[in-house]
Amino acid sequence: MAVDSSLPSPLGPPACEKDAKALQYIEQTTRNADAVQETVLAEILSRNAETEYLRRYKLGGATDRKSFKSKLPVITYEDVQPEIQRIANGDRSPILSAHPISEFLTSSGTSAGERKLMPTIQEELDRRQSLYNLLMPVMNLCVPGLDKGKGLYFLFVKSESKTPGGLLARPVLTSYYKSEHFKTRPYDPYNVYTSPNEAILCPDSFQSMYTQMLCGLLERHQVLRLGAVFASGLLRAIHFLQLNWQQLAADIRTGTLNPKITDPELRECMERKLKPEPELAEFVAEQCGEENWQGIITRIWPSTKYLDVIVTGAMAQYIPTLDYYSGGLPMACTMYASSECYFGLNLNPMCRPSQVSYTIMPNMAYFEFLPYEPNSVSFDPTRLVDLVDVVVGKEYELVITTYAGLYRYRVGDILRVTGFHNSAPQFHFVRRKNVLLSIDSDKTDEAELQLAVDNATKLVLEKLNASVVEYTSFADTKTIPGHYVIYWELLVKDSAESPSSESLSQCCLAMEESLNSVYRQCRVADNSIGPLEIRVVKSGTFEELMDYAISRGASINQYKVPRCVNFTPIMELLDSRVVSKHFSPSLPHWTPERRR
Ligand code: AMP
């Protein structure tokens, strides 16, 4: 689409010529949302007309919405998994996409305990980049002067593996940071990071975090914004500082690098930056040595104007902790994206977290919306509506058709329409469907938790003649890293032989072993989730819980034990009945290779 950057931007006066173009692009695309969507669909369907998938549904080369909607089913990952598995196994025929699948992006959503594999094509990198290119122009409208300093962003690559057919499988951000788009990005004064590429791209998470933190400390006065992708990641960085400030201060004092940094390229890069700076070292030691870490972020990085971090959805639980460490700095949630597809951006990024709405960019994919009716038993695909037809105030499940070859695919996110920017709707992220517990990128559903309890029972408790009468859970984010807490009420058949503390710790580990691979990776490789905890509660506690719910109006007939709790009075009731607490004694198993 040709963009006329000389027109004034309704979003506000752009900071520079490049921003003017980006803002005009947003205007034009959102004004013509429906036409853009029609074109996107026609492009996707025509280029992929000869794929096995579209031929199967006898689209016959049609590219219009009516044929598309009447012939193609609305699907979930499990429906398309056989095709994805064939591609992973090495079938290079055009199954889903006419363009060759360049790699798989490993989603944090899981299927049968393993990360979902999302096929992608080379050009998707450009499409993702095109969304990234819009973020700073919008931010510059809200926060002037960001070209006068730098961003301290904690960005990481994660381990990658190969599918049996030889394609790479890795997270979308790892793919992006390792791409030329990121590595050789042109200099942009509004987007300069303190972290060098060598630090971001170092595969060892300790070395990567250590050097990124060190660079942030060395340039503390230049830092104007501080961020990570998700809130949990930023808190992990703060925790890392708590654990490592002495060594970091020692490096700064002497101008020599911690010998634990062994990556040769990274060492070389850091040695160029380090020189003895005793005053800075003293300052860091003084601040970090204080008992009270309230406002530590603004104390160390006093010019920080905002935190750039996603605190919507499951990450909202971290807002109070981030407020505490930052002394209430604004938190900007800039974009909404997934491994399947990048969706859109927040056009008002300095708004309060509870007010965040993401504007879907109509050029990213073809979007449909399934009205969300939690109690509906039948599924009626004719109820799906197009992007421009959603209704303010209503909730929908997001359904996408992508250039990489997902057709009418249910992402699993529930969104509420808050308004429109031109004719493109804006959405509040309500939640992800079926997620019970989440600390970092892990997402544990009810069935997975049930399986974990069953396995722990089978492996440990049955031998002791004990069983779990009732249970519920809670994501405890007061500890750093956060951890899962499972409340158990036990039935012990032989009261003389209640399960020992050691057996209950083994139950914690048995539960962790049966949780999905994203959970185990967070535990083992990322250290972003702490050991799982079981709190054994007194016999009769869950009866009391039911009495409480009924006293608040629940129906006795329909009452079900909530499998996850976060309502303070209920937590207080449970905690007041705890008789013992047990933690997982070691790490569960995890390797980058998939189990199947
Ligand atoms: P993944 O496929 O692992 O990249 O995870 C993508 C999912 O993360 C999305 O489908 C959402 O559920 C969640 N997510 C991504 N961006 C946001 C956001 N800005 N706010 C809330 N949740 C988000």
Coordinates of C-alpha atoms and ligand atoms in Angstrom, one line a residue, residues 106-109 115 118 172 230 310-314 333 335-340 343 358 411-413 429 431-432 441 443, ligand 1:
T106 CA 7.4 -23.8 19.1
S107 CA 4.5 -22.3 20.9
S108 CA 4.1 -22.1 24.6
G109 CA 0.7 -23.8 24.1
R115 CA 4.9 -27.6 22.6
M118 CA 3.7 -23.9 14.1
V172 CA 9.4 -17.3 17.6
F230 CA 6.7 -10.5 29.7
I310 CA 3.4 -7.1 28.8
V311 CA 1.3 -7.1 31.9
T312 CA -2.0 -8.1 30.3
G313 CA -3.6 -11.5 30.5
A314 CA -1.8 -14.0 32.8
C333 CA 2.1 -3.1 26.8
M335 CA 1.9 -5.5 21.2
Y336 CA -0.2 -8.7 21.0
A337 CA 1.4 -11.6 19.1
S338 CA 1.8 -15.4 19.0
S339 CA 3.8 -18.1 17.3
E340 CA 1.0 -18.6 14.8
F343 CA -1.8 -9.7 15.7
Y358 CA -4.8 -4.0 21.1
V411 CA -5.9 -19.5 18.7
G412 CA -7.6 -20.1 22.0
D413 CA -7.6 -16.5 23.1
F429 CA -7.2 -9.5 26.1
R431 CA -7.8 -14.6 28.9
R432 CA -6.6 -17.7 27.2
S441 CA 5.2 -18.9 29.6
K443 CA 0.1 -22.8 30.7
Ligands
AMP1 P1 3.1 -18.2 22.0 O1 2.4 -19.0 21.0 O2 3.9 -19.1 22.9 O3 3.9 -17.2 21.5 O4 2.0 -17.5 23.0 C1 1.1 -16.7 22.4 C2 0.0 -16.4 23.4 O5 0.5 -15.5 24.4 C3 -1.1 -15.6 22.8 O6 -2.0 -16.4 22.1 C4 -1.7 -15.0 24.1 O7 -2.5 -16.0 24.8 C5 -0.5 -14.7 24.9 N1 -0.1 -13.3 24.6 C6 0.7 -12.8 23.7 N2 0.7 -11.4 23.7 C7 -0.1 -11.1 24.8 C8 -0.5 -9.8 25.3 N3 0.0 -8.7 24.9 N4 -1.3 -9.8 26.4 C9 -1.8 -11.0 26.9 N5 -1.5 -12.2 26.4 C10 -0.6 -12.2 25.4

